[in-house]
Amino acid sequence: MSVKRKDLFVSIVGEENVKDSQAQLLAYSYDATANFQSKPDLVISPRDTEEIAGIVKICASEQIPIISRGSGTNLAAGTVPNQGGLIVLFNNMDEILELDMENLTITVQPGVITQNICDFVEDNGLFYPPDPSSMKISTIGGNVSENSGGLRGLKYGVTKDYVKAMTVVLPDGEILKLGGKLAKDVAGYDLMSLFVGSEGTLGIITEITLKLIPLPISKKTGIAYFNSLEDAAETVSAIIADKIIPVTLEFMDKGTIGAVEDFMKIGLPLDAEAMLLMEQDGNEEQVASDIQQMIRIAEQNGATSTAIASSNEEAEILKTGRRAALSALARKRPTTILEDATVPRSEIAKMVKAIQQIAVKYDVQISTFGHAGDGNLHPTCLTDVRDEEEMLRVEQALAEIFHIAIELGGTITGEHGVGEMKAPYLEWKLGTSGINVMKGIKQSIDPQNIMNPGKMFAKETKMRLVINNG
Ligand SMILES: Cc1cc2nc3c(=O)[nH]c(=O)nc-3n(C[C@H](O)[C@H](O)[C@H](O)COP(=O)(O)OP(=O)(O)OC[C@H]3O[C@@H](n4cnc5c(N)ncnc54)[C@H](O)[C@@H]3O)c2cc1C
């Protein structure tokens, strides 16, 4: 970036909050997504909303792309500056501003780490439920912009269900305040929902107010192993049909169980085809009865072994395997691609079987774990980006997985977002008219396309596949 342009930004945030050495630009050229990389021109750490408004006004007049970046843990190349430009960081905007015990809300800056919000409110007897597995490192600004979900999504919903108000800097530098600490508000279009999950393509979120709920008094954990995927899937449906909504209902397939056991040596049954981890929270009596009933349902549906944790320590042991799933798989090959195809709960067994067949068809290594209660599966492909021929087969396999997810009534992403990576597949889900409506919204809010360009909207849509599995 020219010295003159850089000086404009320095005059707003100070020399100490601007980075542009080659090493620094390289560090912000990629995120948690494999195989996407491009260097920004400048990295900047503003300190408040007004500074961000000033920065955006310069970018608007000079047509400089702006990429908001939390912790860069997104898995869709959402923060890769594929057209260069300015990376905006929120490391100077990481404060909890207010806990409102009367309205049960918390107001935070976008750079606060999600886990810190959960810990802070729990110390005050309150609960912020959305818990993406990355919550120890991801920021709340990133969570809101991706509408992230987590293990507790089945019972408590996802990030959008907790956003009450936000401040946004629009692409022309104007500051927009949306929502409030209100239980009800139907004034006009629901603009706040539009910004939730907008992946930095419509504006920069600079302050967020979140809804809190009372902290559940108790929690219990159980586990069940199965010799068939169908038995595990039947158990999931039967639990819900029995009118139990567990806080967590997590799934691991045989490949994942094997990888975890290889890594952790915790005695997991290597012959099991599937594992379900179940958790319930609430009042003690209800929790005890629900967890026992869930285990009973698992046994009625063919579980080969089951267990209920009798203490927090035992619960932690039962949860170790699921928590270690990604790390255990990631040890196997140089590159890990974590996907999140999502189907209706009733289609889980079909989807997992299809993933296994696709892995064989394209001769690639894919294991699956995920949030069974939500139908949100994480087919995880273990590969090596240096092997171009294998990467081609991986791409074909993943495209076929998205295709089948849609055929089964699902979607190409349940929680990781679109970014640059999934943009070529978005039309498969939304159709041409859906894409056109989105383009119209983008054009009216960001006519110069400076907010995270090259994301969400693909240059070219991938051709729908004609699949012949026969
Ligand atoms: C190991 C691992 C586990 C994961 N588990 C989950 C999971 O369980 N559930 C889940 O949903 N996701 C999960 N993710 C994906 C990722 O962690 C989430 O999408 C998370 O919300 C991203 O937060 P971040 O702070 O890293 O945001 P980033 O990756 O930095 O940014 C994400 C997007 O938000 C935009 N953005 C960030 N901050 C702002 C802002 N203030 N204003 C406007 N736009 C902004 C960016 O431009 C980008 O498009 C996981 C990722 C990893 C690596």
Short mmCIF file of N, CA, C and O in Angstrom, two decimals, residues 245-324:
data_model
loop_
_atom_site.label_atom_id
_atom_site.label_comp_id
_atom_site.label_asym_id
_atom_site.label_seq_id
_atom_site.Cartn_x
_atom_site.Cartn_y
_atom_site.Cartn_z
N ILE A 245 -35.79 -33.37 24.68
CA ILE A 245 -34.87 -32.55 23.89
C ILE A 245 -33.58 -32.45 24.68
O ILE A 245 -33.45 -31.62 25.60
N PRO A 246 -32.60 -33.32 24.37
CA PRO A 246 -31.36 -33.28 25.14
C PRO A 246 -30.55 -32.04 24.82
O PRO A 246 -30.68 -31.47 23.74
N VAL A 247 -29.69 -31.64 25.75
CA VAL A 247 -28.85 -30.48 25.47
C VAL A 247 -27.79 -30.83 24.43
O VAL A 247 -27.41 -30.01 23.60
N THR A 248 -27.37 -32.11 24.43
CA THR A 248 -26.35 -32.56 23.49
C THR A 248 -26.66 -33.97 23.02
O THR A 248 -27.05 -34.81 23.82
N LEU A 249 -26.51 -34.21 21.72
CA LEU A 249 -26.69 -35.55 21.18
C LEU A 249 -25.66 -35.67 20.05
O LEU A 249 -25.92 -35.31 18.91
N GLU A 250 -24.47 -36.13 20.42
CA GLU A 250 -23.33 -36.11 19.50
C GLU A 250 -23.03 -37.49 18.95
O GLU A 250 -23.22 -38.51 19.63
N PHE A 251 -22.51 -37.52 17.73
CA PHE A 251 -22.30 -38.77 17.00
C PHE A 251 -20.85 -38.91 16.55
O PHE A 251 -20.22 -37.92 16.19
N MET A 252 -20.32 -40.15 16.60
CA MET A 252 -19.02 -40.43 15.94
C MET A 252 -19.16 -41.73 15.17
O MET A 252 -19.77 -42.68 15.67
N ASP A 253 -18.58 -41.80 13.96
CA ASP A 253 -18.63 -43.05 13.20
C ASP A 253 -17.41 -43.92 13.53
O ASP A 253 -16.54 -43.51 14.32
N LYS A 254 -17.36 -45.09 12.90
CA LYS A 254 -16.32 -46.07 13.21
C LYS A 254 -14.91 -45.49 12.97
O LYS A 254 -14.01 -45.67 13.79
N GLY A 255 -14.75 -44.78 11.84
CA GLY A 255 -13.44 -44.22 11.51
C GLY A 255 -12.98 -43.24 12.58
O GLY A 255 -11.80 -43.22 12.97
N THR A 256 -13.92 -42.43 13.07
CA THR A 256 -13.56 -41.44 14.10
C THR A 256 -13.26 -42.14 15.42
O THR A 256 -12.28 -41.79 16.11
N ILE A 257 -14.07 -43.15 15.77
CA ILE A 257 -13.83 -43.90 17.02
C ILE A 257 -12.41 -44.49 16.98
O ILE A 257 -11.64 -44.38 17.94
N GLY A 258 -12.06 -45.09 15.82
CA GLY A 258 -10.73 -45.71 15.68
C GLY A 258 -9.61 -44.68 15.82
O GLY A 258 -8.61 -44.92 16.52
N ALA A 259 -9.80 -43.50 15.20
CA ALA A 259 -8.76 -42.46 15.26
C ALA A 259 -8.59 -41.95 16.69
O ALA A 259 -7.47 -41.73 17.16
N VAL A 260 -9.74 -41.78 17.40
CA VAL A 260 -9.66 -41.28 18.78
C VAL A 260 -8.95 -42.31 19.67
O VAL A 260 -8.07 -41.96 20.48
N GLU A 261 -9.31 -43.58 19.49
CA GLU A 261 -8.68 -44.62 20.32
C GLU A 261 -7.18 -44.70 20.07
O GLU A 261 -6.37 -44.81 20.99
N ASP A 262 -6.82 -44.59 18.79
CA ASP A 262 -5.42 -44.63 18.41
C ASP A 262 -4.64 -43.49 19.09
O ASP A 262 -3.50 -43.63 19.51
N PHE A 263 -5.31 -42.33 19.21
CA PHE A 263 -4.71 -41.12 19.76
C PHE A 263 -4.69 -41.14 21.29
O PHE A 263 -3.67 -40.92 21.94
N MET A 264 -5.88 -41.46 21.89
CA MET A 264 -6.04 -41.27 23.34
C MET A 264 -5.86 -42.54 24.17
O MET A 264 -5.68 -42.45 25.39
N LYS A 265 -6.02 -43.71 23.53
CA LYS A 265 -5.96 -44.99 24.27
C LYS A 265 -6.87 -44.96 25.51
O LYS A 265 -6.41 -45.12 26.65
N ILE A 266 -8.17 -44.73 25.29
CA ILE A 266 -9.10 -44.65 26.43
C ILE A 266 -10.07 -45.84 26.46
O ILE A 266 -11.08 -45.83 27.16
N GLY A 267 -9.76 -46.86 25.64
CA GLY A 267 -10.54 -48.08 25.68
C GLY A 267 -11.85 -48.03 24.91
O GLY A 267 -12.82 -48.71 25.26
N LEU A 268 -11.94 -47.24 23.85
CA LEU A 268 -13.16 -47.20 23.04
C LEU A 268 -13.30 -48.52 22.27
O LEU A 268 -12.30 -49.09 21.84
N PRO A 269 -14.54 -49.02 22.08
CA PRO A 269 -14.73 -50.30 21.38
C PRO A 269 -14.48 -50.14 19.87
O PRO A 269 -15.26 -49.49 19.18
N LEU A 270 -13.41 -50.75 19.37
CA LEU A 270 -13.02 -50.54 17.98
C LEU A 270 -13.96 -51.22 16.98
O LEU A 270 -13.95 -50.89 15.80
N ASP A 271 -14.77 -52.17 17.49
CA ASP A 271 -15.70 -52.84 16.57
C ASP A 271 -17.02 -52.07 16.44
O ASP A 271 -17.86 -52.40 15.60
N ALA A 272 -17.22 -51.01 17.24
CA ALA A 272 -18.49 -50.27 17.17
C ALA A 272 -18.57 -49.48 15.87
O ALA A 272 -17.58 -48.91 15.42
N GLU A 273 -19.77 -49.46 15.26
CA GLU A 273 -19.98 -48.69 14.02
C GLU A 273 -20.29 -47.24 14.33
O GLU A 273 -20.09 -46.35 13.50
N ALA A 274 -20.84 -46.98 15.54
CA ALA A 274 -21.25 -45.61 15.87
C ALA A 274 -21.31 -45.41 17.38
O ALA A 274 -21.49 -46.37 18.15
N MET A 275 -21.14 -44.17 17.78
CA MET A 275 -21.23 -43.80 19.19
C MET A 275 -22.17 -42.60 19.32
O MET A 275 -22.16 -41.72 18.48
N LEU A 276 -22.99 -42.59 20.36
CA LEU A 276 -23.80 -41.40 20.67
C LEU A 276 -23.46 -40.92 22.07
O LEU A 276 -23.46 -41.71 23.02
N LEU A 277 -23.14 -39.64 22.17
CA LEU A 277 -22.90 -39.01 23.47
C LEU A 277 -24.14 -38.18 23.79
O LEU A 277 -24.57 -37.38 22.95
N MET A 278 -24.72 -38.40 24.98
CA MET A 278 -25.97 -37.70 25.30
C MET A 278 -25.78 -36.88 26.57
O MET A 278 -25.14 -37.36 27.51
N GLU A 279 -26.39 -35.69 26.58
CA GLU A 279 -26.33 -34.90 27.80
C GLU A 279 -27.67 -34.23 28.00
O GLU A 279 -28.33 -33.83 27.02
N GLN A 280 -28.06 -34.10 29.27
CA GLN A 280 -29.26 -33.32 29.57
C GLN A 280 -28.94 -32.37 30.70
O GLN A 280 -28.11 -32.68 31.58
N ASP A 281 -29.54 -31.19 30.68
CA ASP A 281 -29.39 -30.26 31.80
C ASP A 281 -30.77 -29.79 32.23
O ASP A 281 -31.76 -30.02 31.54
N GLY A 282 -30.83 -29.16 33.39
CA GLY A 282 -32.11 -28.67 33.92
C GLY A 282 -32.18 -28.95 35.40
O GLY A 282 -31.14 -29.03 36.08
N ASN A 283 -33.42 -29.18 35.94
CA ASN A 283 -33.49 -29.49 37.37
C ASN A 283 -33.15 -30.96 37.58
O ASN A 283 -33.34 -31.80 36.70
N GLU A 284 -32.62 -31.25 38.78
CA GLU A 284 -31.98 -32.56 39.04
C GLU A 284 -32.86 -33.76 38.71
O GLU A 284 -32.43 -34.70 38.04
N GLU A 285 -34.12 -33.68 39.16
CA GLU A 285 -35.03 -34.82 38.97
C GLU A 285 -35.28 -35.11 37.48
O GLU A 285 -35.17 -36.24 37.02
N GLN A 286 -35.57 -34.03 36.75
CA GLN A 286 -35.85 -34.17 35.31
C GLN A 286 -34.63 -34.69 34.56
O GLN A 286 -34.73 -35.56 33.68
N VAL A 287 -33.46 -34.17 34.94
CA VAL A 287 -32.22 -34.55 34.26
C VAL A 287 -31.96 -36.05 34.47
O VAL A 287 -31.65 -36.78 33.52
N ALA A 288 -32.12 -36.50 35.73
CA ALA A 288 -31.87 -37.92 36.03
C ALA A 288 -32.84 -38.79 35.24
O ALA A 288 -32.44 -39.81 34.65
N SER A 289 -34.11 -38.40 35.21
CA SER A 289 -35.09 -39.23 34.51
C SER A 289 -34.85 -39.21 32.99
O SER A 289 -34.91 -40.24 32.32
N ASP A 290 -34.49 -38.05 32.43
CA ASP A 290 -34.25 -37.96 30.98
C ASP A 290 -33.05 -38.80 30.56
O ASP A 290 -33.10 -39.51 29.55
N ILE A 291 -31.96 -38.74 31.33
CA ILE A 291 -30.76 -39.45 30.89
C ILE A 291 -30.99 -40.96 30.96
O ILE A 291 -30.60 -41.71 30.06
N GLN A 292 -31.73 -41.39 32.01
CA GLN A 292 -32.02 -42.83 32.10
C GLN A 292 -32.91 -43.27 30.95
O GLN A 292 -32.72 -44.32 30.36
N GLN A 293 -33.89 -42.43 30.63
CA GLN A 293 -34.80 -42.77 29.54
C GLN A 293 -34.05 -42.82 28.19
O GLN A 293 -34.29 -43.69 27.36
N MET A 294 -33.11 -41.89 28.00
CA MET A 294 -32.34 -41.88 26.74
C MET A 294 -31.51 -43.16 26.61
O MET A 294 -31.41 -43.75 25.54
N ILE A 295 -30.91 -43.57 27.72
CA ILE A 295 -30.10 -44.81 27.69
C ILE A 295 -31.01 -46.01 27.43
O ILE A 295 -30.69 -46.90 26.65
N ARG A 296 -32.20 -46.01 28.06
CA ARG A 296 -33.16 -47.11 27.83
C ARG A 296 -33.52 -47.18 26.34
O ARG A 296 -33.54 -48.23 25.73
N ILE A 297 -33.77 -46.00 25.75
CA ILE A 297 -34.14 -45.96 24.33
C ILE A 297 -32.99 -46.49 23.47
O ILE A 297 -33.20 -47.25 22.52
N ALA A 298 -31.77 -46.12 23.83
CA ALA A 298 -30.60 -46.61 23.08
C ALA A 298 -30.54 -48.13 23.16
O ALA A 298 -30.33 -48.82 22.15
N GLU A 299 -30.76 -48.68 24.36
CA GLU A 299 -30.70 -50.15 24.53
C GLU A 299 -31.83 -50.83 23.74
O GLU A 299 -31.61 -51.84 23.08
N GLN A 300 -33.02 -50.20 23.77
CA GLN A 300 -34.14 -50.78 22.99
C GLN A 300 -33.84 -50.76 21.49
O GLN A 300 -34.35 -51.54 20.73
N ASN A 301 -32.98 -49.83 21.08
CA ASN A 301 -32.65 -49.71 19.65
C ASN A 301 -31.32 -50.38 19.31
O ASN A 301 -30.70 -50.04 18.30
N GLY A 302 -30.89 -51.31 20.15
CA GLY A 302 -29.75 -52.16 19.79
C GLY A 302 -28.39 -51.69 20.27
O GLY A 302 -27.37 -52.21 19.79
N ALA A 303 -28.33 -50.73 21.22
CA ALA A 303 -27.00 -50.32 21.72
C ALA A 303 -26.29 -51.53 22.30
O ALA A 303 -26.89 -52.33 23.03
N THR A 304 -25.02 -51.69 21.99
CA THR A 304 -24.27 -52.85 22.48
C THR A 304 -23.65 -52.59 23.83
O THR A 304 -23.39 -53.50 24.59
N SER A 305 -23.36 -51.33 24.14
CA SER A 305 -22.95 -51.00 25.50
C SER A 305 -23.32 -49.55 25.80
O SER A 305 -23.36 -48.70 24.89
N THR A 306 -23.64 -49.29 27.08
CA THR A 306 -24.07 -47.94 27.48
C THR A 306 -23.46 -47.60 28.83
O THR A 306 -23.03 -48.51 29.57
N ALA A 307 -23.42 -46.33 29.15
CA ALA A 307 -22.92 -45.92 30.49
C ALA A 307 -23.49 -44.56 30.82
O ALA A 307 -23.73 -43.74 29.94
N ILE A 308 -23.72 -44.33 32.14
CA ILE A 308 -24.11 -42.99 32.61
C ILE A 308 -23.04 -42.54 33.60
O ILE A 308 -22.65 -43.31 34.49
N ALA A 309 -22.55 -41.32 33.43
CA ALA A 309 -21.52 -40.82 34.35
C ALA A 309 -22.14 -40.54 35.71
O ALA A 309 -23.23 -39.96 35.78
N SER A 310 -21.45 -40.97 36.79
CA SER A 310 -22.01 -40.72 38.11
C SER A 310 -21.40 -39.49 38.78
O SER A 310 -21.78 -39.12 39.88
N SER A 311 -20.42 -38.87 38.12
CA SER A 311 -19.81 -37.66 38.68
C SER A 311 -19.35 -36.77 37.53
O SER A 311 -19.29 -37.22 36.38
N ASN A 312 -18.99 -35.53 37.86
CA ASN A 312 -18.47 -34.62 36.83
C ASN A 312 -17.21 -35.19 36.21
O ASN A 312 -16.99 -35.06 35.00
N GLU A 313 -16.38 -35.82 37.04
CA GLU A 313 -15.11 -36.39 36.55
C GLU A 313 -15.40 -37.49 35.53
O GLU A 313 -14.80 -37.54 34.46
N GLU A 314 -16.37 -38.35 35.88
CA GLU A 314 -16.73 -39.43 34.94
C GLU A 314 -17.32 -38.86 33.65
O GLU A 314 -17.05 -39.36 32.56
N ALA A 315 -18.11 -37.78 33.80
CA ALA A 315 -18.71 -37.16 32.61
C ALA A 315 -17.60 -36.64 31.70
O ALA A 315 -17.67 -36.79 30.47
N GLU A 316 -16.58 -36.04 32.30
CA GLU A 316 -15.46 -35.51 31.50
C GLU A 316 -14.80 -36.65 30.72
O GLU A 316 -14.43 -36.48 29.56
N ILE A 317 -14.66 -37.83 31.37
CA ILE A 317 -14.03 -38.97 30.68
C ILE A 317 -14.88 -39.40 29.48
O ILE A 317 -14.38 -39.61 28.38
N LEU A 318 -16.21 -39.47 29.71
CA LEU A 318 -17.10 -39.88 28.60
C LEU A 318 -17.01 -38.89 27.43
O LEU A 318 -17.10 -39.26 26.26
N LYS A 319 -16.81 -37.60 27.78
CA LYS A 319 -16.81 -36.57 26.73
C LYS A 319 -15.47 -36.46 26.00
O LYS A 319 -15.39 -35.86 24.94
N THR A 320 -14.42 -37.07 26.61
CA THR A 320 -13.07 -36.92 26.04
C THR A 320 -13.03 -37.34 24.58
O THR A 320 -12.44 -36.65 23.75
N GLY A 321 -13.64 -38.48 24.29
CA GLY A 321 -13.55 -39.03 22.94
C GLY A 321 -14.11 -38.07 21.91
O GLY A 321 -13.46 -37.73 20.91
N ARG A 322 -15.32 -37.54 22.15
CA ARG A 322 -15.96 -36.63 21.19
C ARG A 322 -15.14 -35.35 21.07
O ARG A 322 -14.98 -34.81 19.98
N ARG A 323 -14.66 -34.85 22.21
CA ARG A 323 -13.88 -33.60 22.18
C ARG A 323 -12.60 -33.76 21.36
O ARG A 323 -12.12 -32.83 20.72
N ALA A 324 -12.03 -35.00 21.43
CA ALA A 324 -10.73 -35.21 20.77
C ALA A 324 -10.89 -35.59 19.29
O ALA A 324 -9.89 -35.76 18.60
#
